Amino acid sequence: MKTQVCIIGGGPSGLMLSQLLHLKGIDTIVLERQSREYVLGRIRAGVLEHGFAALMREAQCGERMDKEGEIHDGFIIAHDGKMDRVDLHKYSGGSSVVVYGQTELTRDLYEARDRMKGVVIHNAEDVQPHDLKSANPYVTYRNGDEVVRIDCDFVIGADGFHGVSRKSIPRDVLKEYEKLYPFGWLGVLSRTKPVSPELIYAKHERGFALCSLRSQVLSRYYIQVPLTDTVEDWSDEAFWAELKRRLPAEVAAKLITGASIEKSIAPLRSFVAEPMRYGNLFLAGDAAHIVPPTGARGLNSAASDIYYLYHAMVAHYQNGDSTGLDKYSEKALARVWKAQRFSWWMTTMLHTFPDSIAYDQKLQDTDLAYLFSSEKALGSLAENYVGLPF
Ligand code: RFL
Ligand code: PHB
């Protein structure tokens, strides 16, 4: 097989890039290791910055998001018995975020790819990029006993944190920066009315908690748990009881509980791989960087990678201009690191660290006190949360 751009990974990053390039007449093939049902079964992001929403519209995939997604102009931080609101709209100069699940937007992207007869190959086993430094790279995968070869101009590594693309960059070229946090998030999805119309990030000495939602009938809640905990350790009853303990009394009293329809634990990690280009391989999204979910930045960091790559590829194919491709890694990493800083800061301010000393706790309290006493500090939080410009 032959294509212009071979994309490894059929998550939101890979599908979005494939769709955008297709609309500009650039041919792609997407190779996804899992089945479509599996990809759509993963419950992940819920908050989209306006830049991501704009890309969805440009990809002609924004219709359902604009109809069913909710615009959120603010969120609450509960701490020290107070419920302080961050007015995103006011402090970001009129911007907001969209609450629309990653599952739904991935479904929309798959449907668009099908509609336009895009090639997305599922259950592609042993995907392997080759000859990345040459002008004729290729990718192989296994379909049962058959090994299939795809010749291409460029390979995009959009295969998430555990993918093969980053690992195909030689060790002496790649530099990895990583920070592991000593806890994870236990998440529960339930078909219940959300406790609050806006998200509540709750700091509590027993551990952080988050009240989020997917729609007015679908709630998503998280609690901080030790890394040693497993999903089996947490019955639905135990989860709801612990969540209630960490929420302000008036919120806990209103919480509607129900059976969980999904329950999973995600460890918290900050990670960046540099550079994001190796020869004709370009990394994008979680393949190159991971943030703890506290600042809702993960998918949104992927959005700027896709935006830069999309424009760079179009300039290359339409005008023979490769400046965008040459500058990709540097440009993408500049924004990636700002999202890293913001996610680390939100995580550090709101979680309970098992090894923290009294001094650290005082600083956390002071961070919150300063935040809610300074319009400039709120402005900084708001501009990062709604998304820095691409
Ligand atoms: P993905 O979604 O991991 O997709 C990569 C795809 O590549 C496939 N793959 C392979 N395919 C072929 N060959 C191989 N060798 C392959 N290896 C892997 C995988 O099967 C998969 O389908 O990466 P992508 O597309 O870059 O998207 C990134 C986002 O998924 C991620 O950043 C967000 O979900 C992070 N995140 C959040 N981001 C936000 O912006 N806002 C949020 O509110 C938010 N909440 C979250 C989150 C992530 C969470 N978890 C579970 C980590 C909440 C949680 C709990
Ligand atoms: C979610 O709804 O899954 C979600 C929302 C906000 C975050 C993280 C996750 O910061």
Tab-separated table of C-alpha atoms and ligand atoms in Angstrom:
chain	number	residue	atom	x	y	z
A	1	MET	CA	0.000	0.000	0.000
A	2	LYS	CA	1.041	3.591	-0.492
A	3	THR	CA	-0.080	6.839	1.126
A	4	GLN	CA	1.298	10.313	1.762
A	5	VAL	CA	0.978	10.329	5.558
A	6	CYS	CA	0.821	7.112	7.597
A	7	ILE	CA	-0.682	7.792	11.020
A	8	ILE	CA	-0.028	5.312	13.838
A	9	GLY	CA	-2.848	5.486	16.410
A	10	GLY	CA	-6.591	5.962	15.960
A	11	GLY	CA	-7.230	8.034	19.085
A	12	PRO	CA	-8.394	11.643	18.935
A	13	SER	CA	-4.982	12.974	17.747
A	14	GLY	CA	-4.579	10.557	14.855
A	15	LEU	CA	-8.173	10.739	13.685
A	16	MET	CA	-8.295	14.538	13.863
A	17	LEU	CA	-5.116	14.916	11.794
A	18	SER	CA	-6.327	12.356	9.267
A	19	GLN	CA	-9.625	14.176	8.872
A	20	LEU	CA	-8.056	17.656	8.529
A	21	LEU	CA	-5.473	16.486	5.972
A	22	HIS	CA	-8.138	14.654	3.963
A	23	LEU	CA	-10.116	17.898	3.642
A	24	LYS	CA	-7.006	19.485	2.054
A	25	GLY	CA	-6.588	16.615	-0.396
A	26	ILE	CA	-3.719	14.907	1.471
A	27	ASP	CA	-3.970	11.120	1.623
A	28	THR	CA	-3.588	9.282	4.949
A	29	ILE	CA	-3.875	5.774	6.368
A	30	VAL	CA	-4.578	5.347	10.106
A	31	LEU	CA	-3.313	2.179	11.833
A	32	GLU	CA	-4.992	1.381	15.148
A	33	ARG	CA	-3.967	-1.545	17.341
A	34	GLN	CA	-7.358	-1.949	19.006
A	35	SER	CA	-10.892	-2.507	17.749
A	36	ARG	CA	-13.164	0.503	17.365
A	37	GLU	CA	-15.384	-0.734	20.213
A	38	TYR	CA	-12.374	-0.866	22.517
A	39	VAL	CA	-11.264	2.675	21.661
A	40	LEU	CA	-14.798	3.979	22.190
A	41	GLY	CA	-15.077	2.111	25.496
A	42	ARG	CA	-12.259	4.088	27.132
A	43	ILE	CA	-13.589	6.873	29.345
A	44	ARG	CA	-11.170	9.791	29.391
A	45	ALA	CA	-11.338	13.546	28.884
A	46	GLY	CA	-14.440	15.622	29.436
A	47	VAL	CA	-13.318	19.232	29.121
A	48	LEU	CA	-12.317	20.749	25.767
A	49	GLU	CA	-10.697	24.127	25.390
A	50	HIS	CA	-12.145	26.439	22.736
A	51	GLY	CA	-9.135	25.840	20.445
A	52	PHE	CA	-9.893	22.116	20.364
A	53	ALA	CA	-13.561	22.841	19.689
A	54	ALA	CA	-12.539	25.123	16.786
A	55	LEU	CA	-10.427	22.302	15.296
A	56	MET	CA	-13.418	19.939	15.539
A	57	ARG	CA	-15.472	22.460	13.528
A	58	GLU	CA	-12.680	22.920	10.971
A	59	ALA	CA	-12.585	19.130	10.636
A	60	GLN	CA	-16.349	19.262	9.873
A	61	CYS	CA	-17.004	17.278	13.037
A	62	GLY	CA	-18.398	19.977	15.310
A	63	GLU	CA	-22.123	19.660	14.718
A	64	ARG	CA	-23.020	17.241	17.519
A	65	MET	CA	-20.494	18.826	19.889
A	66	ASP	CA	-22.137	22.228	19.347
A	67	LYS	CA	-25.600	20.720	19.894
A	68	GLU	CA	-24.955	18.390	22.832
A	69	GLY	CA	-21.815	19.834	24.474
A	70	GLU	CA	-22.201	22.298	27.324
A	71	ILE	CA	-20.423	25.652	27.412
A	72	HIS	CA	-18.902	26.208	30.873
A	73	ASP	CA	-18.009	29.763	31.857
A	74	GLY	CA	-16.526	28.820	35.221
A	75	PHE	CA	-15.810	26.133	37.811
A	76	ILE	CA	-15.623	25.843	41.583
A	77	ILE	CA	-12.648	25.162	43.846
A	78	ALA	CA	-13.834	23.854	47.227
A	79	HIS	CA	-11.265	24.299	50.016
A	80	ASP	CA	-11.181	25.034	53.726
A	81	GLY	CA	-14.992	24.921	53.972
A	82	LYS	CA	-15.346	27.504	51.191
A	83	MET	CA	-16.647	27.208	47.639
A	84	ASP	CA	-14.740	29.718	45.517
A	85	ARG	CA	-15.745	30.162	41.890
A	86	VAL	CA	-13.288	30.776	39.066
A	87	ASP	CA	-15.098	32.928	36.528
A	88	LEU	CA	-13.362	31.761	33.356
A	89	HIS	CA	-15.375	34.032	31.113
A	90	LYS	CA	-14.587	37.148	33.110
A	91	TYR	CA	-10.924	36.448	33.785
A	92	SER	CA	-9.986	35.038	30.368
A	93	GLY	CA	-11.477	37.957	28.498
A	94	GLY	CA	-14.647	36.239	27.301
A	95	SER	CA	-13.524	32.662	26.719
A	96	SER	CA	-14.942	29.370	28.053
A	97	VAL	CA	-14.570	25.571	27.752
A	98	VAL	CA	-16.842	22.900	26.270
A	99	VAL	CA	-17.900	19.867	28.290
A	100	TYR	CA	-18.117	17.058	25.710
A	101	GLY	CA	-16.720	13.576	26.286
A	102	GLN	CA	-13.670	12.245	24.472
A	103	THR	CA	-15.719	9.138	23.675
A	104	GLU	CA	-18.271	11.227	21.814
A	105	LEU	CA	-15.763	13.308	19.892
A	106	THR	CA	-13.834	10.154	18.914
A	107	ARG	CA	-17.118	8.660	17.681
A	108	ASP	CA	-17.756	11.826	15.623
A	109	LEU	CA	-14.259	11.647	14.118
A	110	TYR	CA	-14.675	7.943	13.199
A	111	GLU	CA	-18.036	8.705	11.587
A	112	ALA	CA	-16.522	11.527	9.544
A	113	ARG	CA	-13.665	9.258	8.415
A	114	ASP	CA	-16.200	6.607	7.343
A	115	ARG	CA	-18.341	9.178	5.525
A	116	MET	CA	-15.331	10.366	3.516
A	117	LYS	CA	-14.116	6.822	2.859
A	118	GLY	CA	-10.984	7.421	4.945
A	119	VAL	CA	-8.822	4.347	5.571
A	120	VAL	CA	-8.693	3.413	9.271
A	121	ILE	CA	-7.295	-0.084	9.828
A	122	HIS	CA	-8.244	-1.598	13.195
A	123	ASN	CA	-6.625	-4.538	14.996
A	124	ALA	CA	-3.321	-3.738	13.247
A	125	GLU	CA	-0.777	-5.936	15.067
A	126	ASP	CA	2.975	-5.387	15.467
A	127	VAL	CA	2.959	-1.938	13.851
A	128	GLN	CA	6.535	-0.892	13.142
A	129	PRO	CA	7.959	2.219	11.468
A	130	HIS	CA	11.098	1.795	9.286
A	131	ASP	CA	13.770	3.925	7.559
A	132	LEU	CA	12.608	7.070	9.338
A	133	LYS	CA	15.751	8.995	8.412
A	134	SER	CA	15.309	8.285	4.706
A	135	ALA	CA	13.086	10.096	2.183
A	136	ASN	CA	11.152	6.840	1.766
A	137	PRO	CA	10.029	5.685	5.184
A	138	TYR	CA	7.529	2.842	5.513
A	139	VAL	CA	5.407	1.187	8.161
A	140	THR	CA	4.632	-2.498	8.506
A	141	TYR	CA	1.892	-4.264	10.446
A	142	ARG	CA	0.608	-7.779	10.750
A	143	ASN	CA	-2.851	-8.890	9.693
A	144	GLY	CA	-3.037	-12.504	10.907
A	145	ASP	CA	-0.122	-14.262	9.160
A	146	GLU	CA	0.310	-11.578	6.538
A	147	VAL	CA	2.794	-8.690	6.946
A	148	VAL	CA	1.523	-5.553	5.205
A	149	ARG	CA	3.836	-2.713	4.127
A	150	ILE	CA	2.739	0.911	3.722
A	151	ASP	CA	5.118	3.254	1.873
A	152	CYS	CA	4.718	6.926	2.709
A	153	ASP	CA	6.330	10.384	2.846
A	154	PHE	CA	5.786	10.911	6.579
A	155	VAL	CA	4.935	8.827	9.639
A	156	ILE	CA	2.889	10.371	12.453
A	157	GLY	CA	3.276	8.813	15.897
A	158	ALA	CA	-0.124	9.473	17.487
A	159	ASP	CA	-0.165	6.163	19.338
A	160	GLY	CA	-0.408	7.374	22.924
A	161	PHE	CA	1.991	6.955	25.819
A	162	HIS	CA	2.467	3.186	25.372
A	163	GLY	CA	2.812	3.303	21.580
A	164	VAL	CA	5.643	2.098	19.373
A	165	SER	CA	6.536	5.407	17.658
A	166	ARG	CA	8.441	7.133	20.451
A	167	LYS	CA	10.295	3.884	21.156
A	168	SER	CA	11.570	3.812	17.577
A	169	ILE	CA	13.618	6.982	18.156
A	170	PRO	CA	17.196	6.029	19.165
A	171	ARG	CA	17.948	6.436	22.862
A	172	ASP	CA	20.837	8.820	22.265
A	173	VAL	CA	18.528	11.193	20.349
A	174	LEU	CA	15.510	11.182	22.642
A	175	LYS	CA	15.493	12.959	25.983
A	176	GLU	CA	12.677	12.100	28.376
A	177	TYR	CA	11.526	14.229	31.305
A	178	GLU	CA	9.258	12.486	33.780
A	179	LYS	CA	7.637	13.124	37.137
A	180	LEU	CA	5.509	10.511	38.849
A	181	TYR	CA	3.019	11.494	41.551
A	182	PRO	CA	2.501	9.226	44.560
A	183	PHE	CA	-1.240	8.735	43.857
A	184	GLY	CA	-3.815	8.018	41.177
A	185	TRP	CA	-7.390	8.988	40.363
A	186	LEU	CA	-10.207	6.515	40.813
A	187	GLY	CA	-12.935	7.547	38.354
A	188	VAL	CA	-16.601	6.522	38.323
A	189	LEU	CA	-19.117	7.159	35.571
A	190	SER	CA	-22.765	6.904	36.618
A	191	ARG	CA	-26.116	7.518	35.001
A	192	THR	CA	-27.152	10.101	37.572
A	193	LYS	CA	-27.892	13.806	37.528
A	194	PRO	CA	-24.630	15.709	38.206
A	195	VAL	CA	-24.406	17.218	41.681
A	196	SER	CA	-23.439	20.632	40.291
A	197	PRO	CA	-23.974	22.372	36.945
A	198	GLU	CA	-20.283	23.421	37.068
A	199	LEU	CA	-17.224	21.267	37.839
A	200	ILE	CA	-16.105	21.189	41.478
A	201	TYR	CA	-12.401	20.625	42.223
A	202	ALA	CA	-12.242	19.789	45.952
A	203	LYS	CA	-9.126	19.975	48.107
A	204	HIS	CA	-9.485	17.887	51.265
A	205	GLU	CA	-7.075	16.461	53.801
A	206	ARG	CA	-8.337	12.930	52.995
A	207	GLY	CA	-7.403	13.575	49.363
A	208	PHE	CA	-8.518	15.464	46.265
A	209	ALA	CA	-11.957	14.911	44.664
A	210	LEU	CA	-13.518	16.125	41.416
A	211	CYS	CA	-17.176	16.373	40.423
A	212	SER	CA	-17.483	16.445	36.636
A	213	LEU	CA	-20.107	15.467	34.108
A	214	ARG	CA	-20.738	14.355	30.565
A	215	SER	CA	-24.364	15.549	30.316
A	216	GLN	CA	-27.279	16.367	32.584
A	217	VAL	CA	-27.926	12.636	33.036
A	218	LEU	CA	-24.351	11.362	33.136
A	219	SER	CA	-21.952	12.181	35.980
A	220	ARG	CA	-18.204	11.650	36.202
A	221	TYR	CA	-16.565	11.718	39.644
A	222	TYR	CA	-12.975	11.153	40.728
A	223	ILE	CA	-11.168	10.683	44.053
A	224	GLN	CA	-7.448	10.640	44.745
A	225	VAL	CA	-6.315	7.144	45.848
A	226	PRO	CA	-2.955	5.569	46.759
A	227	LEU	CA	-1.127	3.913	43.865
A	228	THR	CA	-1.431	0.565	45.628
A	229	ASP	CA	-5.259	0.600	45.437
A	230	THR	CA	-7.067	-1.456	42.799
A	231	VAL	CA	-10.572	-1.073	41.378
A	232	GLU	CA	-11.562	-4.246	43.273
A	233	ASP	CA	-10.765	-2.446	46.544
A	234	TRP	CA	-13.545	0.049	45.844
A	235	SER	CA	-17.202	-1.034	45.865
A	236	ASP	CA	-19.652	1.587	44.599
A	237	GLU	CA	-20.789	2.168	48.207
A	238	ALA	CA	-17.249	2.770	49.426
A	239	PHE	CA	-16.594	5.179	46.549
A	240	TRP	CA	-19.716	7.288	47.192
A	241	ALA	CA	-19.053	7.384	50.949
A	242	GLU	CA	-15.471	8.566	50.423
A	243	LEU	CA	-16.488	11.136	47.794
A	244	LYS	CA	-19.089	12.572	50.188
A	245	ARG	CA	-16.508	12.895	52.960
A	246	ARG	CA	-14.298	15.031	50.716
A	247	LEU	CA	-17.032	17.385	49.462
A	248	PRO	CA	-18.481	20.400	51.306
A	249	ALA	CA	-21.473	19.274	53.425
A	250	GLU	CA	-24.043	21.125	51.298
A	251	VAL	CA	-22.731	19.432	48.134
A	252	ALA	CA	-22.499	15.976	49.750
A	253	ALA	CA	-26.128	16.303	50.915
A	254	LYS	CA	-27.269	16.852	47.304
A	255	LEU	CA	-25.185	14.084	45.721
A	256	ILE	CA	-27.282	11.536	43.850
A	257	THR	CA	-25.574	8.150	43.829
A	258	GLY	CA	-26.193	5.169	41.567
A	259	ALA	CA	-24.550	2.110	40.057
A	260	SER	CA	-21.206	2.769	38.384
A	261	ILE	CA	-21.171	2.057	34.656
A	262	GLU	CA	-17.386	2.434	34.463
A	263	LYS	CA	-14.754	2.449	37.163
A	264	SER	CA	-11.004	2.780	36.594
A	265	ILE	CA	-7.802	3.996	38.225
A	266	ALA	CA	-5.307	6.203	36.374
A	267	PRO	CA	-1.878	6.937	37.888
A	268	LEU	CA	-0.833	10.601	37.683
A	269	ARG	CA	2.211	11.342	35.579
A	270	SER	CA	3.955	14.305	33.953
A	271	PHE	CA	6.077	13.379	30.934
A	272	VAL	CA	7.697	15.081	27.937
A	273	ALA	CA	9.824	13.536	25.181
A	274	GLU	CA	12.141	15.781	23.171
A	275	PRO	CA	12.492	16.263	20.250
A	276	MET	CA	9.067	15.571	18.761
A	277	ARG	CA	10.568	14.928	15.317
A	278	TYR	CA	13.034	12.282	14.205
A	279	GLY	CA	13.715	12.289	10.461
A	280	ASN	CA	10.317	11.859	8.853
A	281	LEU	CA	8.589	10.724	12.057
A	282	PHE	CA	6.533	13.323	13.940
A	283	LEU	CA	5.144	12.601	17.418
A	284	ALA	CA	1.804	14.100	18.497
A	285	GLY	CA	-0.390	14.004	21.599
A	286	ASP	CA	0.108	11.499	24.412
A	287	ALA	CA	2.860	9.748	22.399
A	288	ALA	CA	5.093	12.724	23.213
A	289	HIS	CA	3.699	14.163	26.441
A	290	ILE	CA	1.427	13.338	29.362
A	291	VAL	CA	-0.014	15.563	32.079
A	292	PRO	CA	-1.867	14.715	35.275
A	293	PRO	CA	-5.580	15.323	34.516
A	294	THR	CA	-6.053	18.056	37.139
A	295	GLY	CA	-5.870	20.973	34.693
A	296	ALA	CA	-7.821	19.189	31.902
A	297	ARG	CA	-4.865	19.763	29.559
A	298	GLY	CA	-4.095	16.304	28.029
A	299	LEU	CA	-6.290	16.308	24.963
A	300	ASN	CA	-5.892	20.030	24.704
A	301	SER	CA	-2.094	19.755	24.440
A	302	ALA	CA	-2.645	17.253	21.648
A	303	ALA	CA	-4.806	19.848	19.867
A	304	SER	CA	-1.931	22.301	19.346
A	305	ASP	CA	0.364	19.521	18.063
A	306	ILE	CA	-2.279	18.600	15.509
A	307	TYR	CA	-2.844	22.237	14.576
A	308	TYR	CA	0.885	22.841	13.936
A	309	LEU	CA	1.340	19.554	12.047
A	310	TYR	CA	-1.747	20.120	9.937
A	311	HIS	CA	-0.625	23.581	8.814
A	312	ALA	CA	2.958	22.412	8.293
A	313	MET	CA	1.856	19.469	6.100
A	314	VAL	CA	-0.472	21.649	4.042
A	315	ALA	CA	2.323	24.225	3.466
A	316	HIS	CA	4.664	21.377	2.466
A	317	TYR	CA	2.304	19.698	0.012
A	318	GLN	CA	0.651	22.809	-1.418
A	319	ASN	CA	3.574	25.275	-1.578
A	320	GLY	CA	6.688	23.139	-1.154
A	321	ASP	CA	7.390	25.084	2.046
A	322	SER	CA	8.884	22.878	4.783
A	323	THR	CA	9.553	25.569	7.379
A	324	GLY	CA	6.569	24.462	9.488
A	325	LEU	CA	7.810	20.867	9.528
A	326	ASP	CA	11.330	21.988	10.425
A	327	LYS	CA	10.035	24.186	13.254
A	328	TYR	CA	7.393	21.707	14.464
A	329	SER	CA	9.216	20.225	17.435
A	330	GLU	CA	10.384	23.549	18.826
A	331	LYS	CA	7.000	25.233	18.382
A	332	ALA	CA	4.953	22.345	19.768
A	333	LEU	CA	7.236	21.892	22.787
A	334	ALA	CA	6.987	25.564	23.757
A	335	ARG	CA	3.231	25.179	24.298
A	336	VAL	CA	3.526	21.649	25.697
A	337	TRP	CA	5.776	22.862	28.513
A	338	LYS	CA	3.299	25.605	29.463
A	339	ALA	CA	0.568	22.974	29.772
A	340	GLN	CA	2.985	20.887	31.865
A	341	ARG	CA	3.623	23.789	34.202
A	342	PHE	CA	-0.066	24.537	34.614
A	343	SER	CA	-1.051	20.883	35.238
A	344	TRP	CA	1.772	20.418	37.750
A	345	TRP	CA	0.709	23.598	39.557
A	346	MET	CA	-2.995	22.635	39.759
A	347	THR	CA	-2.030	19.125	40.886
A	348	THR	CA	0.397	20.368	43.533
A	349	MET	CA	-2.036	22.930	44.896
A	350	LEU	CA	-5.047	20.596	45.220
A	351	HIS	CA	-3.774	17.123	46.196
A	352	THR	CA	-2.743	15.635	49.508
A	353	PHE	CA	0.875	14.451	49.241
A	354	PRO	CA	1.657	11.514	51.566
A	355	ASP	CA	5.174	12.787	52.307
A	356	SER	CA	4.386	16.496	52.641
A	357	ILE	CA	5.668	18.466	55.606
A	358	ALA	CA	3.787	21.225	57.446
A	359	TYR	CA	5.676	23.826	55.417
A	360	ASP	CA	4.374	22.372	52.112
A	361	GLN	CA	0.819	22.414	53.449
A	362	LYS	CA	1.135	26.071	54.423
A	363	LEU	CA	2.303	26.868	50.896
A	364	GLN	CA	-0.701	25.045	49.408
A	365	ASP	CA	-3.048	27.086	51.601
A	366	THR	CA	-1.217	30.286	50.676
A	367	ASP	CA	-1.415	29.454	46.964
A	368	LEU	CA	-5.221	29.213	47.260
A	369	ALA	CA	-5.494	32.296	49.468
A	370	TYR	CA	-3.401	34.293	46.976
A	371	LEU	CA	-5.396	32.957	44.009
A	372	PHE	CA	-8.726	34.125	45.365
A	373	SER	CA	-7.365	37.493	46.533
A	374	SER	CA	-5.792	38.492	43.224
A	375	GLU	CA	-7.573	39.176	39.942
A	376	LYS	CA	-4.211	38.792	38.194
A	377	ALA	CA	-3.722	35.303	39.665
A	378	LEU	CA	-7.272	34.343	38.625
A	379	GLY	CA	-6.514	35.746	35.173
A	380	SER	CA	-3.463	33.494	34.914
A	381	LEU	CA	-5.455	30.416	35.959
A	382	ALA	CA	-8.295	31.276	33.566
A	383	GLU	CA	-6.108	31.895	30.483
A	384	ASN	CA	-4.336	28.574	31.019
A	385	TYR	CA	-7.529	26.593	31.702
A	386	VAL	CA	-9.375	27.859	28.601
A	387	GLY	CA	-6.177	27.236	26.608
A	388	LEU	CA	-3.212	29.409	25.648
A	389	PRO	CA	-3.185	30.519	22.004
A	390	PHE	CA	-1.778	28.040	19.449
B	1	RFL	P1	-4.695	8.123	22.889
B	1	RFL	O1	-6.089	8.555	23.171
B	1	RFL	O2	-3.986	7.324	23.892
B	1	RFL	O3	-4.754	7.333	21.508
B	1	RFL	C1	-3.646	6.609	21.010
B	1	RFL	C2	-4.162	5.463	20.172
B	1	RFL	O4	-3.056	4.728	19.649
B	1	RFL	C3	-3.327	3.331	19.759
B	1	RFL	N1	-2.042	2.602	19.800
B	1	RFL	C4	-1.513	1.965	18.742
B	1	RFL	N2	-1.944	1.838	17.483
B	1	RFL	C5	-1.169	1.124	16.621
B	1	RFL	N3	-0.002	0.546	17.009
B	1	RFL	C6	0.480	0.650	18.247
B	1	RFL	N4	1.638	0.085	18.596
B	1	RFL	C7	-0.293	1.391	19.183
B	1	RFL	N5	-0.149	1.715	20.494
B	1	RFL	C8	-1.204	2.431	20.844
B	1	RFL	C9	-4.135	3.213	21.037
B	1	RFL	O5	-4.927	2.025	21.050
B	1	RFL	C10	-4.990	4.479	20.993
B	1	RFL	O6	-6.234	4.265	20.373
B	1	RFL	O7	-3.751	9.386	22.529
B	1	RFL	P2	-4.132	10.745	21.811
B	1	RFL	O8	-4.920	10.484	20.549
B	1	RFL	O9	-2.884	11.528	21.724
B	1	RFL	O10	-5.158	11.482	22.806
B	1	RFL	C11	-4.742	11.921	24.062
B	1	RFL	C12	-5.907	11.877	25.061
B	1	RFL	O11	-6.491	10.604	25.043
B	1	RFL	C13	-5.475	12.243	26.482
B	1	RFL	O12	-4.516	13.294	26.469
B	1	RFL	C14	-6.651	12.706	27.360
B	1	RFL	O13	-7.589	11.692	27.523
B	1	RFL	C15	-6.162	13.187	28.747
B	1	RFL	N6	-7.259	13.534	29.663
B	1	RFL	C16	-7.889	14.767	29.578
B	1	RFL	N7	-7.520	15.657	28.643
B	1	RFL	C17	-8.171	16.857	28.512
B	1	RFL	O14	-7.780	17.673	27.674
B	1	RFL	N8	-9.257	17.175	29.318
B	1	RFL	C18	-9.718	16.320	30.267
B	1	RFL	O15	-10.724	16.621	30.912
B	1	RFL	C19	-9.005	15.075	30.456
B	1	RFL	N9	-9.400	14.190	31.390
B	1	RFL	C20	-7.672	12.623	30.639
B	1	RFL	C21	-8.749	12.980	31.501
B	1	RFL	C22	-7.064	11.370	30.761
B	1	RFL	C23	-7.486	10.496	31.753
B	1	RFL	N10	-6.833	9.224	31.828
B	1	RFL	C24	-7.502	8.004	31.937
B	1	RFL	C25	-5.409	9.140	31.564
B	1	RFL	C26	-9.184	12.113	32.493
B	1	RFL	C27	-8.538	10.887	32.641
B	1	RFL	C28	-8.994	10.005	33.757
B	2	PHB	C1	-13.455	14.688	33.289
B	2	PHB	O1	-14.641	15.072	33.198
B	2	PHB	O2	-13.132	13.536	33.014
B	2	PHB	C2	-12.413	15.643	33.741
B	2	PHB	C3	-12.741	16.979	33.897
B	2	PHB	C4	-11.781	17.882	34.343
B	2	PHB	C5	-10.518	17.435	34.644
B	2	PHB	C6	-10.179	16.100	34.499
B	2	PHB	C7	-11.140	15.190	34.042
B	2	PHB	O3	-9.602	18.328	35.106
